[in-house]
Tab-separated table of N, CA and C in Angstrom:
chain	number	residue	atom	x	y	z
O	68	GLN	N	-16.710	-18.796	27.324
O	68	GLN	CA	-15.584	-19.541	26.784
O	68	GLN	C	-15.382	-19.144	25.326
O	69	VAL	N	-14.137	-18.870	24.950
O	69	VAL	CA	-13.871	-18.423	23.593
O	69	VAL	C	-13.696	-19.616	22.674
O	70	GLN	N	-14.150	-19.461	21.443
O	70	GLN	CA	-13.941	-20.456	20.407
O	70	GLN	C	-13.324	-19.777	19.194
O	71	LEU	N	-12.489	-20.517	18.485
O	71	LEU	CA	-11.838	-20.007	17.278
O	71	LEU	C	-12.269	-20.838	16.078
O	72	VAL	N	-12.587	-20.162	14.980
O	72	VAL	CA	-12.983	-20.852	13.759
O	72	VAL	C	-12.154	-20.306	12.606
O	73	GLU	N	-11.411	-21.204	11.964
O	73	GLU	CA	-10.608	-20.822	10.804
O	73	GLU	C	-11.411	-21.010	9.524
O	74	SER	N	-11.105	-20.210	8.530
O	74	SER	CA	-11.726	-20.338	7.211
O	74	SER	C	-10.753	-19.831	6.156
O	75	GLY	N	-11.051	-20.173	4.895
O	75	GLY	CA	-10.254	-19.663	3.791
O	75	GLY	C	-9.301	-20.657	3.181
O	76	GLY	N	-9.226	-21.852	3.743
O	76	GLY	CA	-8.340	-22.851	3.169
O	76	GLY	C	-8.881	-23.378	1.852
O	77	GLY	N	-8.055	-24.163	1.169
O	77	GLY	CA	-8.487	-24.731	-0.094
O	77	GLY	C	-7.322	-25.251	-0.894
O	78	LEU	N	-7.588	-25.498	-2.169
O	78	LEU	CA	-6.588	-26.015	-3.101
O	78	LEU	C	-6.139	-24.882	-4.010
O	79	VAL	N	-4.831	-24.711	-4.147
O	79	VAL	CA	-4.289	-23.646	-4.981
O	79	VAL	C	-3.029	-24.161	-5.674
O	80	GLN	N	-2.738	-23.612	-6.832
O	80	GLN	CA	-1.521	-23.994	-7.537
O	80	GLN	C	-0.318	-23.269	-6.948
O	81	ALA	N	0.839	-23.865	-7.121
O	81	ALA	CA	2.070	-23.230	-6.663
O	81	ALA	C	2.200	-21.839	-7.275
O	82	GLY	N	2.606	-20.885	-6.452
O	82	GLY	CA	2.705	-19.502	-6.879
O	82	GLY	C	1.474	-18.680	-6.599
O	83	GLY	N	0.400	-19.355	-6.236
O	83	GLY	CA	-0.861	-18.677	-5.959
O	83	GLY	C	-0.939	-18.130	-4.548
O	84	SER	N	-2.122	-17.612	-4.210
O	84	SER	CA	-2.345	-16.972	-2.909
O	84	SER	C	-3.629	-17.480	-2.274
O	85	LEU	N	-3.630	-17.429	-0.950
O	85	LEU	CA	-4.833	-17.696	-0.161
O	85	LEU	C	-4.822	-16.755	1.023
O	86	ARG	N	-6.020	-16.458	1.530
O	86	ARG	CA	-6.135	-15.645	2.741
O	86	ARG	C	-6.948	-16.430	3.764
O	87	LEU	N	-6.305	-16.748	4.873
O	87	LEU	CA	-6.983	-17.448	5.966
O	87	LEU	C	-7.491	-16.435	6.981
O	88	SER	N	-8.654	-16.725	7.538
O	88	SER	CA	-9.208	-15.892	8.599
O	88	SER	C	-9.470	-16.730	9.836
O	89	CYS	N	-9.348	-16.103	10.986
O	89	CYS	CA	-9.620	-16.756	12.258
O	89	CYS	C	-10.570	-15.854	13.029
O	90	ALA	N	-11.774	-16.356	13.264
O	90	ALA	CA	-12.789	-15.575	13.967
O	90	ALA	C	-12.987	-16.121	15.367
O	91	ALA	N	-12.973	-15.224	16.338
O	91	ALA	CA	-13.179	-15.600	17.735
O	91	ALA	C	-14.619	-15.313	18.138
O	92	SER	N	-15.207	-16.241	18.849
O	92	SER	CA	-16.557	-16.031	19.374
O	92	SER	C	-16.548	-16.268	20.870
O	93	GLY	N	-17.583	-15.758	21.538
O	93	GLY	CA	-17.608	-15.877	22.979
O	93	GLY	C	-16.759	-14.795	23.602
O	94	ARG	N	-16.331	-15.052	24.809
O	94	ARG	CA	-15.493	-14.068	25.494
O	94	ARG	C	-14.129	-14.031	24.825
O	95	THR	N	-13.705	-12.865	24.380
O	95	THR	CA	-12.420	-12.757	23.692
O	95	THR	C	-11.368	-12.185	24.632
O	96	PHE	N	-10.141	-12.481	24.322
O	96	PHE	CA	-9.023	-12.035	25.125
O	96	PHE	C	-8.285	-10.964	24.341
O	97	ASN	N	-8.693	-9.726	24.549
O	97	ASN	CA	-8.147	-8.676	23.709
O	97	ASN	C	-6.837	-8.114	24.230
O	98	THR	N	-6.143	-8.855	25.073
O	98	THR	CA	-4.819	-8.421	25.490
O	98	THR	C	-3.745	-9.436	25.148
O	99	PHE	N	-4.125	-10.587	24.624
O	99	PHE	CA	-3.170	-11.655	24.376
O	99	PHE	C	-2.814	-11.768	22.902
O	100	ALA	N	-1.638	-12.271	22.634
O	100	ALA	CA	-1.200	-12.480	21.258
O	100	ALA	C	-1.990	-13.621	20.623
O	101	MET	N	-1.999	-13.620	19.293
O	101	MET	CA	-2.605	-14.720	18.541
O	101	MET	C	-1.613	-15.210	17.521
O	102	GLY	N	-1.727	-16.481	17.190
O	102	GLY	CA	-0.767	-17.060	16.271
O	102	GLY	C	-1.386	-18.021	15.289
O	103	TRP	N	-0.623	-18.326	14.264
O	103	TRP	CA	-0.961	-19.359	13.294
O	103	TRP	C	0.122	-20.430	13.331
O	104	PHE	N	-0.307	-21.666	13.344
O	104	PHE	CA	0.579	-22.816	13.260
O	104	PHE	C	0.085	-23.697	12.116
O	105	ARG	N	0.929	-24.618	11.703
O	105	ARG	CA	0.492	-25.561	10.677
O	105	ARG	C	1.070	-26.938	10.941
O	106	GLN	N	0.364	-27.941	10.454
O	106	GLN	CA	0.832	-29.313	10.616
O	106	GLN	C	0.792	-30.006	9.269
O	107	PRO	N	1.963	-30.171	8.634
O	107	PRO	CA	2.046	-30.900	7.369
O	107	PRO	C	1.742	-32.378	7.606
O	108	PRO	N	1.423	-33.107	6.553
O	108	PRO	CA	1.133	-34.532	6.706
O	108	PRO	C	2.288	-35.277	7.362
O	109	GLU	N	1.989	-36.022	8.403
O	109	GLU	CA	2.949	-36.880	9.095
O	109	GLU	C	4.113	-36.094	9.698
O	110	LYS	N	3.880	-34.834	10.031
O	110	LYS	CA	4.929	-34.019	10.656
O	110	LYS	C	4.364	-33.331	11.895
O	111	GLU	N	5.281	-32.757	12.677
O	111	GLU	CA	4.885	-32.050	13.878
O	111	GLU	C	4.250	-30.696	13.539
O	112	ARG	N	3.440	-30.201	14.453
O	112	ARG	CA	2.866	-28.872	14.285
O	112	ARG	C	3.980	-27.837	14.421
O	113	GLU	N	4.001	-26.854	13.534
O	113	GLU	CA	5.080	-25.868	13.529
O	113	GLU	C	4.547	-24.449	13.487
O	114	PHE	N	5.352	-23.540	14.008
O	114	PHE	CA	4.983	-22.134	14.067
O	114	PHE	C	5.006	-21.499	12.688
O	115	VAL	N	4.002	-20.642	12.424
O	115	VAL	CA	3.945	-19.912	11.162
O	115	VAL	C	4.095	-18.411	11.402
O	116	ALA	N	3.216	-17.850	12.221
O	116	ALA	CA	3.247	-16.400	12.455
O	116	ALA	C	2.459	-16.085	13.721
O	117	ALA	N	2.775	-14.942	14.327
O	117	ALA	CA	2.054	-14.502	15.510
O	117	ALA	C	2.021	-12.984	15.559
O	118	ILE	N	1.035	-12.456	16.253
O	118	ILE	CA	0.858	-11.011	16.309
O	118	ILE	C	0.394	-10.593	17.696
O	119	ARG	N	0.928	-9.511	18.178
O	119	ARG	CA	0.431	-8.920	19.412
O	119	ARG	C	-0.965	-8.395	19.120
O	120	TRP	N	-1.829	-8.425	20.125
O	120	TRP	CA	-3.206	-8.060	19.865
O	120	TRP	C	-3.320	-6.635	19.314
O	121	SER	N	-2.454	-5.749	19.736
O	121	SER	CA	-2.461	-4.382	19.231
O	121	SER	C	-1.967	-4.297	17.801
O	122	GLY	N	-1.305	-5.348	17.323
O	122	GLY	CA	-0.745	-5.337	15.981
O	122	GLY	C	0.634	-4.724	15.889
O	123	SER	N	1.177	-4.300	17.022
O	123	SER	CA	2.442	-3.573	17.021
O	123	SER	C	3.650	-4.475	16.929
O	124	SER	N	3.474	-5.764	17.116
O	124	SER	CA	4.606	-6.681	17.067
O	124	SER	C	4.183	-7.957	16.364
O	125	LYS	N	5.031	-8.424	15.428
O	125	LYS	CA	4.725	-9.634	14.664
O	125	LYS	C	5.963	-10.521	14.595
O	126	LEU	N	5.728	-11.819	14.511
O	126	LEU	CA	6.794	-12.800	14.325
O	126	LEU	C	6.422	-13.720	13.177
O	127	TYR	N	7.454	-14.198	12.460
O	127	TYR	CA	7.217	-15.126	11.364
O	127	TYR	C	8.205	-16.279	11.438
O	128	GLY	N	7.762	-17.453	11.012
O	128	GLY	CA	8.670	-18.563	10.857
O	128	GLY	C	9.596	-18.315	9.672
O	129	ASP	N	10.784	-18.881	9.726
O	129	ASP	CA	11.763	-18.630	8.667
O	129	ASP	C	11.256	-19.049	7.294
O	130	SER	N	10.503	-20.119	7.238
O	130	SER	CA	10.080	-20.643	5.938
O	130	SER	C	8.993	-19.793	5.267
O	131	VAL	N	8.377	-18.871	6.001
O	131	VAL	CA	7.288	-18.074	5.421
O	131	VAL	C	7.616	-16.585	5.361
O	132	LYS	N	8.736	-16.179	5.904
O	132	LYS	CA	9.109	-14.760	5.897
O	132	LYS	C	9.150	-14.223	4.486
O	133	GLY	N	8.536	-13.063	4.303
O	133	GLY	CA	8.514	-12.426	2.998
O	133	GLY	C	7.391	-12.904	2.096
O	134	ARG	N	6.701	-13.971	2.513
O	134	ARG	CA	5.603	-14.504	1.697
O	134	ARG	C	4.266	-14.416	2.415
O	135	PHE	N	4.261	-14.579	3.730
O	135	PHE	CA	3.038	-14.559	4.526
O	135	PHE	C	2.981	-13.272	5.340
O	136	THR	N	1.755	-12.782	5.561
O	136	THR	CA	1.554	-11.596	6.383
O	136	THR	C	0.394	-11.836	7.337
O	137	ILE	N	0.651	-11.643	8.625
O	137	ILE	CA	-0.402	-11.772	9.624
O	137	ILE	C	-0.938	-10.386	9.952
O	138	SER	N	-2.236	-10.289	10.166
O	138	SER	CA	-2.838	-9.001	10.494
O	138	SER	C	-4.061	-9.201	11.376
O	139	ARG	N	-4.387	-8.144	12.098
O	139	ARG	CA	-5.607	-8.174	12.913
O	139	ARG	C	-6.628	-7.297	12.203
O	140	ASP	N	-7.721	-7.905	11.794
O	140	ASP	CA	-8.714	-7.183	11.009
O	140	ASP	C	-9.655	-6.365	11.888
O	141	ASN	N	-10.013	-6.925	13.032
O	141	ASN	CA	-10.881	-6.219	13.977
O	141	ASN	C	-10.700	-6.874	15.338
O	142	ASP	N	-11.590	-6.576	16.265
O	142	ASP	CA	-11.420	-7.073	17.622
O	142	ASP	C	-11.492	-8.590	17.729
O	143	LYS	N	-12.095	-9.244	16.725
O	143	LYS	CA	-12.304	-10.675	16.856
O	143	LYS	C	-11.792	-11.486	15.674
O	144	THR	N	-11.049	-10.871	14.771
O	144	THR	CA	-10.590	-11.595	13.586
O	144	THR	C	-9.122	-11.318	13.312
O	145	VAL	N	-8.392	-12.399	13.090
O	145	VAL	CA	-6.988	-12.309	12.685
O	145	VAL	C	-6.848	-13.051	11.363
O	146	SER	N	-6.086	-12.487	10.432
O	146	SER	CA	-5.942	-13.092	9.114
O	146	SER	C	-4.496	-13.446	8.818
O	147	LEU	N	-4.334	-14.348	7.867
O	147	LEU	CA	-3.009	-14.733	7.379
O	147	LEU	C	-3.058	-14.694	5.859
O	148	GLN	N	-2.409	-13.700	5.268
O	148	GLN	CA	-2.316	-13.604	3.822
O	148	GLN	C	-1.112	-14.410	3.366
O	149	MET	N	-1.339	-15.380	2.497
O	149	MET	CA	-0.280	-16.278	2.054
O	149	MET	C	-0.074	-16.098	0.553
O	150	ASN	N	1.093	-15.615	0.181
O	150	ASN	CA	1.434	-15.396	-1.222
O	150	ASN	C	2.579	-16.313	-1.635
O	151	SER	N	2.764	-16.447	-2.932
O	151	SER	CA	3.846	-17.269	-3.473
O	151	SER	C	3.863	-18.642	-2.825
O	152	LEU	N	2.722	-19.273	-2.777
O	152	LEU	CA	2.609	-20.555	-2.093
O	152	LEU	C	3.405	-21.640	-2.792
O	153	LYS	N	3.938	-22.552	-1.979
O	153	LYS	CA	4.755	-23.662	-2.459
O	153	LYS	C	4.106	-24.985	-2.028
O	154	PRO	N	4.414	-26.057	-2.726
O	154	PRO	CA	3.846	-27.354	-2.307
O	154	PRO	C	4.167	-27.692	-0.851
O	155	GLU	N	5.318	-27.265	-0.365
O	155	GLU	CA	5.682	-27.559	1.020
O	155	GLU	C	4.888	-26.746	2.033
O	156	ASP	N	4.057	-25.835	1.572
O	156	ASP	CA	3.148	-25.123	2.475
O	156	ASP	C	1.879	-25.935	2.749
O	157	THR	N	1.734	-27.051	2.061
O	157	THR	CA	0.572	-27.909	2.271
O	157	THR	C	0.521	-28.394	3.714
O	158	ALA	N	-0.608	-28.139	4.378
O	158	ALA	CA	-0.743	-28.480	5.795
O	158	ALA	C	-2.149	-28.123	6.260
O	159	ILE	N	-2.462	-28.559	7.469
O	159	ILE	CA	-3.636	-28.043	8.170
O	159	ILE	C	-3.157	-26.827	8.960
O	160	TYR	N	-3.841	-25.717	8.790
O	160	TYR	CA	-3.458	-24.468	9.451
O	160	TYR	C	-4.391	-24.198	10.629
O	161	TYR	N	-3.781	-23.906	11.776
O	161	TYR	CA	-4.528	-23.658	13.000
O	161	TYR	C	-4.247	-22.247	13.514
O	162	CYS	N	-5.262	-21.583	14.013
O	162	CYS	CA	-5.015	-20.348	14.745
O	162	CYS	C	-5.162	-20.637	16.238
O	163	ALA	N	-4.546	-19.793	17.033
O	163	ALA	CA	-4.517	-20.035	18.466
O	163	ALA	C	-4.358	-18.732	19.228
O	164	ILE	N	-4.843	-18.735	20.464
O	164	ILE	CA	-4.672	-17.594	21.346
O	164	ILE	C	-3.581	-17.930	22.357
O	165	SER	N	-2.688	-16.974	22.551
O	165	SER	CA	-1.570	-17.177	23.466
O	165	SER	C	-1.967	-16.903	24.913
O	166	LYS	N	-1.159	-17.428	25.815
O	166	LYS	CA	-1.275	-17.101	27.236
O	166	LYS	C	-0.503	-15.830	27.555
O	167	LEU	N	0.228	-15.331	26.566
O	167	LEU	CA	1.122	-14.195	26.740
O	167	LEU	C	0.654	-13.003	25.913
O	168	THR	N	1.137	-11.821	26.259
O	168	THR	CA	0.758	-10.627	25.502
O	168	THR	C	1.662	-10.419	24.292
O	169	LEU	N	2.923	-10.830	24.391
O	169	LEU	CA	3.843	-10.686	23.263
O	169	LEU	C	3.806	-11.959	22.418
O	170	PRO	N	3.934	-11.817	21.102
O	170	PRO	CA	3.924	-13.000	20.242
O	170	PRO	C	5.162	-13.855	20.462
O	171	THR	N	4.976	-15.156	20.466
O	171	THR	CA	6.059	-16.102	20.644
O	171	THR	C	5.888	-17.246	19.651
O	172	THR	N	6.936	-18.045	19.528
O	172	THR	CA	6.905	-19.153	18.584
O	172	THR	C	6.583	-20.490	19.236
O	173	GLY	N	6.550	-20.536	20.531
O	173	GLY	CA	6.386	-21.800	21.233
O	173	GLY	C	4.978	-22.346	21.224
O	174	LEU	N	4.847	-23.563	20.834
O	174	LEU	CA	3.548	-24.240	20.743
O	174	LEU	C	2.797	-24.182	22.074
O	175	TYR	N	3.494	-24.387	23.168
O	175	TYR	CA	2.842	-24.506	24.472
O	175	TYR	C	2.571	-23.160	25.123
O	176	ASP	N	2.899	-22.082	24.418
O	176	ASP	CA	2.518	-20.745	24.878
O	176	ASP	C	1.065	-20.443	24.515
O	177	TYR	N	0.443	-21.306	23.716
O	177	TYR	CA	-0.907	-21.083	23.211
O	177	TYR	C	-1.863	-22.107	23.826
O	178	ASN	N	-2.974	-21.633	24.343
O	178	ASN	CA	-3.844	-22.564	25.065
O	178	ASN	C	-5.275	-22.624	24.539
O	179	VAL	N	-5.594	-21.885	23.497
O	179	VAL	CA	-6.913	-21.988	22.861
O	179	VAL	C	-6.678	-22.175	21.373
O	180	TRP	N	-7.248	-23.234	20.816
O	180	TRP	CA	-6.963	-23.613	19.420
O	180	TRP	C	-8.247	-23.758	18.623
O	181	GLY	N	-8.163	-23.424	17.328
O	181	GLY	CA	-9.250	-23.715	16.422
O	181	GLY	C	-9.161	-25.146	15.913
O	182	GLN	N	-10.113	-25.528	15.075
O	182	GLN	CA	-10.160	-26.890	14.542
O	182	GLN	C	-9.253	-27.065	13.322
O	183	GLY	N	-8.827	-25.974	12.719
O	183	GLY	CA	-7.918	-26.067	11.588
O	183	GLY	C	-8.628	-25.976	10.243
O	184	THR	N	-7.877	-25.547	9.247
O	184	THR	CA	-8.375	-25.490	7.874
O	184	THR	C	-7.288	-26.016	6.945
O	185	GLN	N	-7.681	-26.837	5.995
O	185	GLN	CA	-6.717	-27.498	5.106
O	185	GLN	C	-6.285	-26.560	3.987
O	186	VAL	N	-4.987	-26.491	3.789
O	186	VAL	CA	-4.399	-25.782	2.650
O	186	VAL	C	-3.600	-26.784	1.847
O	187	THR	N	-3.910	-26.898	0.565
O	187	THR	CA	-3.196	-27.810	-0.317
O	187	THR	C	-2.662	-27.032	-1.507
O	188	VAL	N	-1.361	-27.122	-1.728
O	188	VAL	CA	-0.707	-26.416	-2.827
O	188	VAL	C	-0.196	-27.458	-3.810
O	189	SER	N	-0.707	-27.404	-5.022
O	189	SER	CA	-0.302	-28.365	-6.044
O	189	SER	C	0.866	-27.819	-6.863
O	190	SER	N	1.699	-28.735	-7.308
O	190	SER	CA	2.888	-28.319	-8.084
O	190	SER	C	2.585	-28.226	-9.572
């Protein structure tokens, strides 16, 4: 059974950067897409970015385009580089494995989730 563990969250000032990592353990699914979602306080979980396992296709949410970059570091790690952070980026960030090979934005396309890592951006 695969497990996902996120790391790299923390407190940063507006305009700063953070790099989140998602490490998979156990049996990995090296043909499925992986994604990042986030859940701001008292709001629904929303799509951030997703990547095909090969790295050949990526998707981004409108609010993070041009600021965030998703990448696959190796067979078991996917990262999210977050630049020019804004207070509205404050949320718990989750990584997830998709049921599909192509990256998608739909929450229910993903069936394996990490526990999340807190990102707080101060103004």
